[in-house]
XYZ file of C-alpha atoms in Angstrom:
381
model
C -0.474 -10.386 -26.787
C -3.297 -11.278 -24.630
C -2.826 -10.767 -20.560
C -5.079 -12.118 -18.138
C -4.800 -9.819 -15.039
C -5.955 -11.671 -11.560
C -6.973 -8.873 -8.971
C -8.256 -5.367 -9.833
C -6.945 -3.595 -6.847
C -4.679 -1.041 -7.322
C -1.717 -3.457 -8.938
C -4.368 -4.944 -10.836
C -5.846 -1.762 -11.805
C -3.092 -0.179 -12.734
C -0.955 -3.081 -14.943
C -4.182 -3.293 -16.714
C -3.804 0.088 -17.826
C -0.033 0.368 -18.213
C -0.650 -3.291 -20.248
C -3.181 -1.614 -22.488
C -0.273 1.202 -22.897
C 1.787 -1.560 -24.754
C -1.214 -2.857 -27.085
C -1.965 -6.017 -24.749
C -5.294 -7.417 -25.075
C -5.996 -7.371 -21.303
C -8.683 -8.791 -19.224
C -9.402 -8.001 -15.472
C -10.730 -10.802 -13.329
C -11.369 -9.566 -9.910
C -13.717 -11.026 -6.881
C -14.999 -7.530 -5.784
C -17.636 -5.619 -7.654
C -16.929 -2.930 -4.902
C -13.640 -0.896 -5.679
C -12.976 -0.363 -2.079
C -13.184 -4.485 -1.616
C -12.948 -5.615 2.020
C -10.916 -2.268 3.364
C -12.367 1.047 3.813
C -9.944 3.369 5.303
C -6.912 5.806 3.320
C -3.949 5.554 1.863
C -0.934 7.613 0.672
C 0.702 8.071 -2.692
C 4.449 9.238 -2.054
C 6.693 10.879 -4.769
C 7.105 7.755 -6.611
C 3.875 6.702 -6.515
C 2.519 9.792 -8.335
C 5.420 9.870 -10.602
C 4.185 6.151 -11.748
C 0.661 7.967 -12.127
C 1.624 10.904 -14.253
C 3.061 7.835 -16.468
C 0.098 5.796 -16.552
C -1.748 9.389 -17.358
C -3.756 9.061 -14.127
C -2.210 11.909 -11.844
C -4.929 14.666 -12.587
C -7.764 12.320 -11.740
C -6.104 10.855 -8.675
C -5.301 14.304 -7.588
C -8.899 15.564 -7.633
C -9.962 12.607 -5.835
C -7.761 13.287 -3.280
C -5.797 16.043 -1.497
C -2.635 17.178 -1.116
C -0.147 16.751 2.288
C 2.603 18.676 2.307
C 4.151 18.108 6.058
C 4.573 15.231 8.134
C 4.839 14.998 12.452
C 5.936 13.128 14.263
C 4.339 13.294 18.227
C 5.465 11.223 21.137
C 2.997 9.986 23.559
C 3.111 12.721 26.004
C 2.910 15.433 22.759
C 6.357 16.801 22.212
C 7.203 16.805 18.578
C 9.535 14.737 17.440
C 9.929 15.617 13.781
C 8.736 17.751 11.082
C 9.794 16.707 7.673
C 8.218 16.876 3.970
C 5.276 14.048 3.609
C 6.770 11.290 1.014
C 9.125 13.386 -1.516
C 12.815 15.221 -0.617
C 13.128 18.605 0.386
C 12.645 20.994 -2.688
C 10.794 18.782 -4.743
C 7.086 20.760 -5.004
C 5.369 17.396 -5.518
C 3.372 16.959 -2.564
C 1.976 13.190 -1.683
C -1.612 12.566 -2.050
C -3.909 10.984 0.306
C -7.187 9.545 -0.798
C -9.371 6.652 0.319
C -8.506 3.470 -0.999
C -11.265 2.755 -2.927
C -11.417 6.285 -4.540
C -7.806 5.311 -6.275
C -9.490 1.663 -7.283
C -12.050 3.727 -8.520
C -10.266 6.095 -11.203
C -7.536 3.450 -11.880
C -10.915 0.862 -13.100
C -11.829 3.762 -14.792
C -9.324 4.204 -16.281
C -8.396 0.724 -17.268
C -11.702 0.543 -19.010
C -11.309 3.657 -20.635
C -8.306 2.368 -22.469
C -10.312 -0.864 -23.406
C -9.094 -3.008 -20.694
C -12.330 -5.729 -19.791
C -13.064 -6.046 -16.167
C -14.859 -8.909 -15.002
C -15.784 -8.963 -11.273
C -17.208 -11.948 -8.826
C -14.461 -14.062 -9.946
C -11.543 -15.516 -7.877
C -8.442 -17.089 -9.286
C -8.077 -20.699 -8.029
C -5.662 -22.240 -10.457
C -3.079 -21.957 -13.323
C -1.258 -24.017 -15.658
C 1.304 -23.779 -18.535
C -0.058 -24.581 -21.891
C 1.522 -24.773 -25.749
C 2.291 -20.901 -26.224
C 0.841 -19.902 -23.125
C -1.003 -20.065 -19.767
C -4.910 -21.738 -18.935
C -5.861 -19.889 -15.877
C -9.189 -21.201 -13.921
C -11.977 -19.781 -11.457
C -13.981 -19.854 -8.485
C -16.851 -19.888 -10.596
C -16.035 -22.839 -12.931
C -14.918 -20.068 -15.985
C -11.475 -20.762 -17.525
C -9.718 -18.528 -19.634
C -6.176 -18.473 -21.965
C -3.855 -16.161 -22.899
C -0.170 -15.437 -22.963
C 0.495 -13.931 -19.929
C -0.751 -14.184 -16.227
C -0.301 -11.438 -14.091
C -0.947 -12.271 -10.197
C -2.160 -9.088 -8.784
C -4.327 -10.813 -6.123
C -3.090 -9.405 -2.985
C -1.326 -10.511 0.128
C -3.408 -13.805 -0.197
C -2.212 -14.146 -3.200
C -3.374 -17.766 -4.774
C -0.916 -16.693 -7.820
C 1.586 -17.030 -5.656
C 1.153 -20.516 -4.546
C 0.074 -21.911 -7.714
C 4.041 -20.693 -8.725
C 4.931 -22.239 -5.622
C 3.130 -24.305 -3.497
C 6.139 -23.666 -0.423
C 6.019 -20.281 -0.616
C 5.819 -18.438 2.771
C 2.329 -17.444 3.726
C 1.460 -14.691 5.457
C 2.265 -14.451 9.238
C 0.481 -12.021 11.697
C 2.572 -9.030 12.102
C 1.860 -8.176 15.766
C -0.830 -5.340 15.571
C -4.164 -4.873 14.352
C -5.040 -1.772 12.253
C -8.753 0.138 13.347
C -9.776 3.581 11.456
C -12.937 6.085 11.370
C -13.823 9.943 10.401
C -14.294 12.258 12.891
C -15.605 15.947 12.937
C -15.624 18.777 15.262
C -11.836 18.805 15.987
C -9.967 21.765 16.474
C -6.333 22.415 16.902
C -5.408 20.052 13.578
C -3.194 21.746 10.948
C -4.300 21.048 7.592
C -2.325 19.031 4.778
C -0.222 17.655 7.705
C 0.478 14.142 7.993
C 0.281 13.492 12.173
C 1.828 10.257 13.572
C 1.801 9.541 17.000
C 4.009 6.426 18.908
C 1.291 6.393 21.475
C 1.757 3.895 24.364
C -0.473 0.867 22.646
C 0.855 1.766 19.219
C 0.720 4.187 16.642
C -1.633 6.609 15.994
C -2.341 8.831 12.836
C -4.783 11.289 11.568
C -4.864 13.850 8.687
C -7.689 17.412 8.328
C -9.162 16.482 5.446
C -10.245 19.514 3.901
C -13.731 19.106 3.449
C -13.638 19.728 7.777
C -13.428 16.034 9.089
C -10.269 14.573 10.045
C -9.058 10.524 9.190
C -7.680 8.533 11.354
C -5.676 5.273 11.926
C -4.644 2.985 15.179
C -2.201 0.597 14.662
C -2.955 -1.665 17.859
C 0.716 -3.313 19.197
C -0.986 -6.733 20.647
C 1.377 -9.598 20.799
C -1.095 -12.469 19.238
C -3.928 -12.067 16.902
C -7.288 -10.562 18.862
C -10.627 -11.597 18.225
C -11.395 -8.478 16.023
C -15.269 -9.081 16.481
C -14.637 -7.809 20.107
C -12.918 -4.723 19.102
C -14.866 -1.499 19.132
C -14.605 1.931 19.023
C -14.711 2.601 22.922
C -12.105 -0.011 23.106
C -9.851 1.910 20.748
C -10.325 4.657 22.539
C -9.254 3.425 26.158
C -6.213 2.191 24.180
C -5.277 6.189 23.627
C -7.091 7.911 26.693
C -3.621 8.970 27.767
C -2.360 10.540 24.358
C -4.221 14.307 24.056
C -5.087 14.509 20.691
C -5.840 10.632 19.751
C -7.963 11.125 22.751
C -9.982 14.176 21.294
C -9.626 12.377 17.722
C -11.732 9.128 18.771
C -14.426 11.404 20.645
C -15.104 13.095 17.953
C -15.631 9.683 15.373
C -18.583 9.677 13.565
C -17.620 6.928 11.093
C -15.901 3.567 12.151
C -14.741 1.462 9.898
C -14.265 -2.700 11.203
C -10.405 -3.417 12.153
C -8.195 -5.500 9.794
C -5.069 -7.661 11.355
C -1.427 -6.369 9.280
C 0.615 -9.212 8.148
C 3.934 -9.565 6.969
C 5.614 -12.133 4.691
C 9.528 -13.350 4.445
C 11.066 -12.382 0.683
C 9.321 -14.552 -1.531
C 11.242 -16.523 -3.636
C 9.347 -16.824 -6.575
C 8.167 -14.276 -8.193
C 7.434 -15.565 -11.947
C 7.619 -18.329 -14.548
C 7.668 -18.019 -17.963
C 4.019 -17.038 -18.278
C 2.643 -16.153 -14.970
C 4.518 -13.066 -12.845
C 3.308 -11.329 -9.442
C 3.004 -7.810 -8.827
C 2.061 -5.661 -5.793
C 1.568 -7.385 -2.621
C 0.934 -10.595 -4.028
C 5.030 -10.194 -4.291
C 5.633 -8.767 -0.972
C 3.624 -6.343 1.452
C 5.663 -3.360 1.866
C 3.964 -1.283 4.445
C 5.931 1.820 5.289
C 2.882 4.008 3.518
C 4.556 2.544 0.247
C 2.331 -0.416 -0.791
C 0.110 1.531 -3.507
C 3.193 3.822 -4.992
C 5.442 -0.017 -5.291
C 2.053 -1.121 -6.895
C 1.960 1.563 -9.129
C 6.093 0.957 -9.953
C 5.673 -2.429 -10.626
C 2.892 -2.357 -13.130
C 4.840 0.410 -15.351
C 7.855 -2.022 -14.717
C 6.473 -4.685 -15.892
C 4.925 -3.096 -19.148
C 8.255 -1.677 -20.065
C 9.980 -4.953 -19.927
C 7.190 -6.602 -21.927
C 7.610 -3.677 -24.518
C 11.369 -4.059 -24.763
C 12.301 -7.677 -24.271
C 12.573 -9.814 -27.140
C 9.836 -12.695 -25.578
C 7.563 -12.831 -22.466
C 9.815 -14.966 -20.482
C 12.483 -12.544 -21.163
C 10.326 -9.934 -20.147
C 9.707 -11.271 -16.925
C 13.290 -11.956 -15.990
C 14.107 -8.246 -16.392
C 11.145 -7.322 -14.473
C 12.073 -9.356 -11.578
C 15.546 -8.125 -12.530
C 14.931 -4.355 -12.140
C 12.655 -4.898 -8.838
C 14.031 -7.785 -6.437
C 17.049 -5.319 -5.025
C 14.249 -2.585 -4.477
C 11.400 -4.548 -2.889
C 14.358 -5.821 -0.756
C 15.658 -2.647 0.618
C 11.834 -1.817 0.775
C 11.171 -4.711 2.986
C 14.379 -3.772 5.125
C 12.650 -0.270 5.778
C 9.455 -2.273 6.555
C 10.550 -4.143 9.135
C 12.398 -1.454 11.040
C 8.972 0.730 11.223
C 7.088 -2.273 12.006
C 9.452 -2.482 15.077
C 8.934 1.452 15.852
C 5.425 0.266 15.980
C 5.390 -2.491 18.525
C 7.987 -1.763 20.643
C 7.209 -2.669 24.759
C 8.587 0.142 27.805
C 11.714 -0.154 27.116
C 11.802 0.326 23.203
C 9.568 3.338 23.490
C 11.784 5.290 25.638
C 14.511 4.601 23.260
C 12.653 5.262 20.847
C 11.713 8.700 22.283
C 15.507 9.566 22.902
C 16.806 8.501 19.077
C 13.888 9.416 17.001
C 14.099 13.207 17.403
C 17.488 12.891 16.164
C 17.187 10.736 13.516
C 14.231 13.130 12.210
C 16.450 15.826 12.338
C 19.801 14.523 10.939
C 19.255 11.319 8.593
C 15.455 10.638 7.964
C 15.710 12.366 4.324
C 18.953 11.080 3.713
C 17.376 7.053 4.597
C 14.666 7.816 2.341
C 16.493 9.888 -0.227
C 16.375 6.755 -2.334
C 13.025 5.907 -2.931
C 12.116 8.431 -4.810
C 15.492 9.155 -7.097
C 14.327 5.605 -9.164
C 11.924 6.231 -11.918
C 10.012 3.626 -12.977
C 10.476 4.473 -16.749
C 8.170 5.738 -19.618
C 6.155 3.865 -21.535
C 4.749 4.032 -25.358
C 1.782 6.290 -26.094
């Protein structure tokens, strides 16, 4: 079987290798030489995430890229702790999530991918798709065409995949807040391996001690319609969280600043797959929640186990969109209720202040108890 793979970001990345797993013939096309593409800042790999890793036989490298957090607060604007809770696994388990940049995991999965004879082609952009005898003719930005017998859409929120499978699908809508991020240095008072998330008065805040010294961070701007991100700067962030203590001392201290990206969501997608062409990752659905690369991960080892098992490829794609449409739903459920915590006005926050401590306390682990009891499955070696 021969798979054509558009996108080699993570889901890209990784269903090349999990593909390969299976004995595909597998080709990468992907419009960024640079593994770190457009975005520059970090990500996190929860429980399930790394469990999909130690399957596609990538957790070791991952892990040395990266580091481990074990705890994760949660600060209200004035400081007062909210919650303290394990960072993306249940109590007990002695996994601990992994934080890395984003292009560090694009990195080793490439690596990876080529290391188990996958063929990555970069400076190309999918544009267009058809059905052929047997199989699927997919086309490019720069005039190359290509067959095989699968097409995997792994080309990102923008997905053209998805609207070549359907030209109605919903497109992606502006989500209400705008994401900026940097390094700083010099701060003191940070715990490390301790996930920090503040509900700051103009959105969220979060930062990490790396533990090389310098500390990441992340604002997630609430602004009610789309700003003109070429105006947004550092010292703009900054006024944002002059009022929140350690934000504050967090944004002094930046020595790196990386350019602000808008955060979109999408409505369920309806369409996920024909019988040669099938989306995975956020080409599907952007999860958000600190989930999008570990449901990345899931779907690729998904996917390869239904192509492995099933008795055709369009078989193979009905049980992958079988096994994942009541998860990415419930996922997109928990989505939407953080991307409220996020943007909340006056009112919300002070609610928000009053519930929160409580729901940290008495049902947080319970709520997310079940994203990390579902294993994705094992696949051949």
């Amino acid at each position: 079987m021969h798979v054509i793979v558009a996108g080699g970001g993570v889901a890209g990345a990784a269903s090349a290798i999990a593909l390969r797993r299976i004995g595909a013939q597998v080709t990468v096309y992907e419009a960024y030489a640079d593994p770190a593409g457009s975005v520059g800042s970090f990500l996190s790999l929860a429980r399930n995430g790394l469990g999909a890793l130690e399957t596609l036989g990538c957790l070791d490298a991952v892990r040395r890229a990266g580091f481990e957090v074990d705890r994760q607060l949660m600060w209200s604007a004035s400081g007062r702790l909210l919650g303290d809770m394990p960072r993306g696994r249940p109590s007990g388990d002695p996994v601990r999530s992994i934080t890395l940049m984003r292009g560090r995991l694009v990195e080793e999965l490439r690596a990876a991918a080529q290391r188990a004879g996958a063929r990555i082609i970069t400076g190309e952009r999918l544009t267009d798709a058809e059905t052929v005898p047997g199989g699927v003719r997919a086309a490019f930005a720069g005039g190359r065409t290509a067959e095989a017998d699968l097409l995997v859409g792994a080309d990102g929120i923008w997905s053209a995949t998805r609207r070549i499978l359907d030209p109605g699908a919903p497109e992606p809508a502006y989500a209400g807040f705008y994401s900026a991020s940097g390094v700083s240095a010099g701060v003191p008072g940070i715990a490390p391996g301790t996930f920090n998330m503040t509900f700051g008065r103009n959105g969220v805040f979060v930062h990490i001690a790396v533990p090389d010294g310098t500390v990441w961070w992340t604002a997630q701007v609430s602004v009610p319609t789309p700003p003109d991100l070429d105006q947004i700067d550092l010292e703009a962030v900054a006024r944002l969280y002059r009022e929140e203590e350690m934000p504050a001392a967090v944004l002094r201290a930046t020595t790196d600043w990386h350019r602000p990206t808008l955060n979109h969501t999408m409505p369920v997608i309806p369409v996920w797959r024909d019988d040669r062409t099938v989306l995975v990752g956020d080409a599907k659905h952007p999860v958000g929640s600190g989930q999008g690369a570990s449901m990345a991960l899931e779907d690729a080892v998904v996917l390869a186990t239904a192509l492995h098992t099933a008795g055709s490829v369009p078989q193979a794609l009905a049980d992958y969109e079988a096994r994942r449409r009541a998860r990415m739903a419930r996922m997109a459920k928990a989505a939407g209720l953080n991307r409220e915590a996020k943007t909340a006005g006056p009112i919300g926050r002070h609610v928000r202040s009053l519930v929160l401590p409580l729901l940290f306390r008495y049902g947080y682990e319970r709520a997310t108890a079940w994203l990390y009891t579902e294993a994705p499955g094992p696949l051949p070696v």
